[in-house]
Coordinates of C-alpha atoms and ligand atoms in Angstrom, one line a residue:
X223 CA 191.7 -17.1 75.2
X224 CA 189.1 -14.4 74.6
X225 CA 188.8 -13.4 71.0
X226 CA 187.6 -9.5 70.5
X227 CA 186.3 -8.7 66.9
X228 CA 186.8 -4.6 65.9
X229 CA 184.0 -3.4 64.2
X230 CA 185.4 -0.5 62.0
X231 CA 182.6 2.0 61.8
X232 CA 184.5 5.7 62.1
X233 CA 184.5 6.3 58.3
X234 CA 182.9 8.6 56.2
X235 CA 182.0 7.0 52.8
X236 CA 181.4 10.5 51.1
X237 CA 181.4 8.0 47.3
X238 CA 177.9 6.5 48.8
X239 CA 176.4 10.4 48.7
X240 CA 174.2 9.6 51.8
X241 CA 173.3 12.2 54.2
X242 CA 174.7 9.9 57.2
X243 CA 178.1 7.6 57.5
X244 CA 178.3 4.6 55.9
X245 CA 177.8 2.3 58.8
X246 CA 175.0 4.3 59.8
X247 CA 173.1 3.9 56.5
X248 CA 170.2 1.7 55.7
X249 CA 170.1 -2.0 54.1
X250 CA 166.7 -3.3 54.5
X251 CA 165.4 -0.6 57.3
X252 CA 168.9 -1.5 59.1
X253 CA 172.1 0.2 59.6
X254 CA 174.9 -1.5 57.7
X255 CA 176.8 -1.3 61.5
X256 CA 174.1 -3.4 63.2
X257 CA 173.9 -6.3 59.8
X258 CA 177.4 -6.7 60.5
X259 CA 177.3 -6.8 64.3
X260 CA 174.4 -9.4 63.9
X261 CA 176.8 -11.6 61.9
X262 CA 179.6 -11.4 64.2
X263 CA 177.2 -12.1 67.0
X264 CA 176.4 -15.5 65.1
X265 CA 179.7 -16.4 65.3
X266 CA 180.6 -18.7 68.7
X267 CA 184.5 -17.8 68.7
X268 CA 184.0 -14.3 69.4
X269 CA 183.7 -13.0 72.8
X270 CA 183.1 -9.7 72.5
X271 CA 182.6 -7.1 69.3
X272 CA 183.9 -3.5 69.9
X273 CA 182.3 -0.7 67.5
X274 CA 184.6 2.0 66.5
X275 CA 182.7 5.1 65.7
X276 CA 183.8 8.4 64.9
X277 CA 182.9 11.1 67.7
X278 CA 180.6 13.2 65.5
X279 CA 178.8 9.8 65.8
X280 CA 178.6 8.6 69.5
X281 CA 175.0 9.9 69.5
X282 CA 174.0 8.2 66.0
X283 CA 175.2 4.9 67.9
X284 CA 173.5 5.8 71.4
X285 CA 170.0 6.2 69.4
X286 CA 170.4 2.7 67.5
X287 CA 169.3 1.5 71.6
X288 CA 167.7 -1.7 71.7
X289 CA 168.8 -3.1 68.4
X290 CA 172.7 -2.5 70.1
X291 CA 171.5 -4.5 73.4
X292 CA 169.8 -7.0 71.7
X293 CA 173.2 -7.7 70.0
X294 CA 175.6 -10.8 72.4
X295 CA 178.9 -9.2 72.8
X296 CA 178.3 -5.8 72.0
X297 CA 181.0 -3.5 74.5
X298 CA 180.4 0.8 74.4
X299 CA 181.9 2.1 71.3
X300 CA 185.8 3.5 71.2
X301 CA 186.2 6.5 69.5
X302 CA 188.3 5.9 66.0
X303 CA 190.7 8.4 64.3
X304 CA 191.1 10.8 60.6
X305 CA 191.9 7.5 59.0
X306 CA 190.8 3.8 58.9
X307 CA 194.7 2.6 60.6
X308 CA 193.9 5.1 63.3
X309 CA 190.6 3.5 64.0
X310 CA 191.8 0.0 64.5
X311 CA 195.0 1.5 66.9
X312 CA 192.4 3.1 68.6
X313 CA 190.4 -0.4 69.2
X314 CA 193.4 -2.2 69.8
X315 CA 194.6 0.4 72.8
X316 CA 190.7 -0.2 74.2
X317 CA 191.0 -4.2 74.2
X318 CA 190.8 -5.2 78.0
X319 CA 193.7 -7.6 78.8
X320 CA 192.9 -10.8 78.7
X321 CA 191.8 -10.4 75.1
X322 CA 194.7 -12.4 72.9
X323 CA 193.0 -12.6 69.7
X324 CA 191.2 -9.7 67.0
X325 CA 189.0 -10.0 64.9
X326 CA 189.2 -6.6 62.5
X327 CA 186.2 -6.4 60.8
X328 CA 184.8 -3.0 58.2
X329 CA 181.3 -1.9 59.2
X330 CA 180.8 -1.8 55.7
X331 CA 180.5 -5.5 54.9
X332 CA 177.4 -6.3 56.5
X333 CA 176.9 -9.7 54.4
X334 CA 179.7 -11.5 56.0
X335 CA 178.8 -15.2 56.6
X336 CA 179.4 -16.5 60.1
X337 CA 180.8 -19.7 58.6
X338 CA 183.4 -17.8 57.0
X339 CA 184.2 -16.2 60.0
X340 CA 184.6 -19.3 61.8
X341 CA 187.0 -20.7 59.4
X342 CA 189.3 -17.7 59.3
X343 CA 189.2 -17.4 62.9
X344 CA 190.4 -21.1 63.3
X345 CA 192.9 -20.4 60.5
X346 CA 194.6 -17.6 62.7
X347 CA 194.4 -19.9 65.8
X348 CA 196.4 -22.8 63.5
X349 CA 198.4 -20.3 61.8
X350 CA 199.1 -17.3 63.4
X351 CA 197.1 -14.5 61.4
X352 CA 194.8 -15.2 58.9
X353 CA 192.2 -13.2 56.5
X354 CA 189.6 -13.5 53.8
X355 CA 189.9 -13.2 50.5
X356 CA 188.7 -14.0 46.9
X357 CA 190.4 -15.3 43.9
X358 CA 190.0 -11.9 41.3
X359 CA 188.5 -12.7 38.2
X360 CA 189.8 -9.8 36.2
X361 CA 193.4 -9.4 35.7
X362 CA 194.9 -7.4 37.5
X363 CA 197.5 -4.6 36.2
X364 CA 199.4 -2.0 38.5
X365 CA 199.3 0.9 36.6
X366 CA 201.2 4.3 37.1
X367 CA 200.8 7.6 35.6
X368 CA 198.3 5.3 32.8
X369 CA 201.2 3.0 32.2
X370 CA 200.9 -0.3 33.3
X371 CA 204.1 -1.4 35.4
X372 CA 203.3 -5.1 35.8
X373 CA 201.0 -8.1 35.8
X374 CA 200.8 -10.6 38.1
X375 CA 200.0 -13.9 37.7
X376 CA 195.9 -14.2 37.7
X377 CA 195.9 -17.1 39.5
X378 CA 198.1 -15.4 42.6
X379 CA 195.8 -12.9 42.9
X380 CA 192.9 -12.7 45.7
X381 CA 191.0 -9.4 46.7
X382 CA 191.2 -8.8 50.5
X383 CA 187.8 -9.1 52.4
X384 CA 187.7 -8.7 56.6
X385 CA 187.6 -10.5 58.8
X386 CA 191.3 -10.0 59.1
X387 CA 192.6 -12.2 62.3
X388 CA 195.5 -11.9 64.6
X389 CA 197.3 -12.1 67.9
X390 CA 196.8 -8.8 69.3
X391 CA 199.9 -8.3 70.3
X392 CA 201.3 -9.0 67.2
X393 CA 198.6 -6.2 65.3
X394 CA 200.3 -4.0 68.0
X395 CA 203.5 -4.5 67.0
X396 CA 202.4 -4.3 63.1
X397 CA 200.1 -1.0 64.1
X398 CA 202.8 0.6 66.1
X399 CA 205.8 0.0 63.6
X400 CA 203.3 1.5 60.6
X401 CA 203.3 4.8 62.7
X402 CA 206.8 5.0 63.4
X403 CA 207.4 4.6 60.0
X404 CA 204.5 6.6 58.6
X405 CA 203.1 3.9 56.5
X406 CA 199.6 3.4 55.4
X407 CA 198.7 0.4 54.6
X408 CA 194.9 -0.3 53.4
X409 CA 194.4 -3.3 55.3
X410 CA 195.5 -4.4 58.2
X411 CA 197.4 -8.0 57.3
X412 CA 199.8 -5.4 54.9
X413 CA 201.2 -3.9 58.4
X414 CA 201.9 -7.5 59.4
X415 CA 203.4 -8.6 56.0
X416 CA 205.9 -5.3 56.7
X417 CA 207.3 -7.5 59.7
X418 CA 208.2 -10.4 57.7
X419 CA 205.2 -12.4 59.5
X420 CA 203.6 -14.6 56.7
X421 CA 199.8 -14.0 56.6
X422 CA 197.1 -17.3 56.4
X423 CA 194.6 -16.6 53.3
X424 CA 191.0 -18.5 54.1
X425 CA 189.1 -18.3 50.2
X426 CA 185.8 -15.8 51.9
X427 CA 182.6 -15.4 49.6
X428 CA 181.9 -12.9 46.9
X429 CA 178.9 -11.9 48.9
X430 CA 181.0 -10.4 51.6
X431 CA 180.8 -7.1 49.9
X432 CA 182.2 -3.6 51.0
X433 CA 179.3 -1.3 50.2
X434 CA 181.0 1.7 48.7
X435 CA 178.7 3.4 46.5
X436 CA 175.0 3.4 45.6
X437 CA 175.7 1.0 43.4
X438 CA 176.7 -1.8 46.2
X439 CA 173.7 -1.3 48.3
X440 CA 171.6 -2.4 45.5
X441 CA 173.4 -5.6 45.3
X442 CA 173.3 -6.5 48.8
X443 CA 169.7 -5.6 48.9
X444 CA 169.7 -8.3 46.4
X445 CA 171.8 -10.5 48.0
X446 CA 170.1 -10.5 51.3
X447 CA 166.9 -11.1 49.2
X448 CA 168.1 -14.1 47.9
X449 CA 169.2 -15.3 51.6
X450 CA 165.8 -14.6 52.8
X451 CA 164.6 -16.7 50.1
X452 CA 167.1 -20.0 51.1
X453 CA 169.5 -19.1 48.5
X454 CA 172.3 -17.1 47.8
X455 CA 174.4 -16.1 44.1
X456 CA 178.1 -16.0 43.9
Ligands
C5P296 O1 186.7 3.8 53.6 P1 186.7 2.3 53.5 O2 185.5 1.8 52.8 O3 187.9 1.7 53.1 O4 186.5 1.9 55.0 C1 186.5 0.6 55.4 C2 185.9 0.5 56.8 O5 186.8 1.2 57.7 C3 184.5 1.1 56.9 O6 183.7 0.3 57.7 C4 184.8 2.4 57.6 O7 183.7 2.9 58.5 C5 186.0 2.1 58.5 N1 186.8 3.3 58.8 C6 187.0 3.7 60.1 N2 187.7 4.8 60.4 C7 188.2 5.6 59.4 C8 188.0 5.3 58.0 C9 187.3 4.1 57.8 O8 186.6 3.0 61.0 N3 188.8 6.8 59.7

């Protein structure tokens, strides 16, 4: 029962204004990429962690050496696609065989906690699929054309962190239908939702950031600081 985790890594991130990707910029002298690997790597459930890198950046990831092979788990990169969805079909069609569970996790949250991985992990195993996530504070208002459409009950709301766990077969399934349809989703547990397949939620911490902007990196600077220290904000 070998679990895989997909580390997405294949984006751009043009709102962070770096001169590298995302993944490949630096929190604390590291690459966001090899924080998050690290954290996986703490993990005991997962077997093996596949980066998924854009091809522009195969040599990026070669150069990153013995901080990659000093990382438990770590297989060669896979080569991801235009958009985050085609990144993660291109990880899942990489999986060797035996693999029956993944992990998708975004290169970009480097702070994930490997307790929090844990629990969602055994949450899919109980369950079926499972993700992190965490309650919003705001409320939340769909909007269109500056008109808001609806609001939903605060208290149903959660904002969607990775890891996002599943059978891979059934992420196949949810992957493949989202082509043949030509839906994007912008997580992976919506393409699951589409096939009626009720999705676990595992409440993650608000320190599991995705570092978008400038902005982002300061707070996980922070945060990590505080770690480093023995203690950690929400
Ligand atoms: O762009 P966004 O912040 O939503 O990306 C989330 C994660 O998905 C990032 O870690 C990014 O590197 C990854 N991604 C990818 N392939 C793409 C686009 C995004 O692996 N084509």
């Amino acid at each position: 029962m070998s679990v895989a985790a997909l580390v997405l890594a294949a984006g751009r991130g043009e709102r962070l204004g770096a001169s590298v990707p995302k993944a490949f910029v630096l929190l604390a002298g590291k690459p966001l990429l090899v924080h998050s690997l690290e954290a996986l790597a703490e993990s005991v459930s997962l077997d093996w962690l596949v980066p998924v890198v854009a091809r522009a950046d195969l040599g990026r990831f070669t150069s990153l050496g013995d901080s990659m092979n000093a990382i438990q788990g770590v297989t060669k990169p896979v080569v991801g696609g235009d958009e985050r969805q085609d990144s993660v079909r291109a990880g899942l069609a990489a999986l060797p065989e035996d693999v029956e569970w993944v992990a998708v996790h975004d290169a970009a949250r480097p702070l994930v906690r490997p307790e929090d991985v844990e629990r969602v992990i055994a949450a899919a195993r109980s369950q079926g699929a499972a993700i992190l996530a965490t309650p919003v504070r705001d409320t939340i208002k769909r909007v269109r054309d500056g008109q808001i459409q609806e609001t939903p009950p605060r208290a149903e709301c959660y904002a969607a962190q990775t890891p996002q766990v599943f059978r891979v077969e059934l992420l196949r399934k949810a992957v493949e239908k989202a082509a043949a349809d030509g839906y994007r989703g912008t997580d992976d547990a919506e393409l699951v939702e589409r096939l009626g397949i009720s999705v676990t939620v595992v409440e993650g911490h608000g320190s599991n950031l995705k570092v978008t902007d400038r902005e982002d990196l300061e707070i996980a600077e922070r945060l990590l600081a505080q770690r480093a220290a023995g203690g950690e904000l929400r």
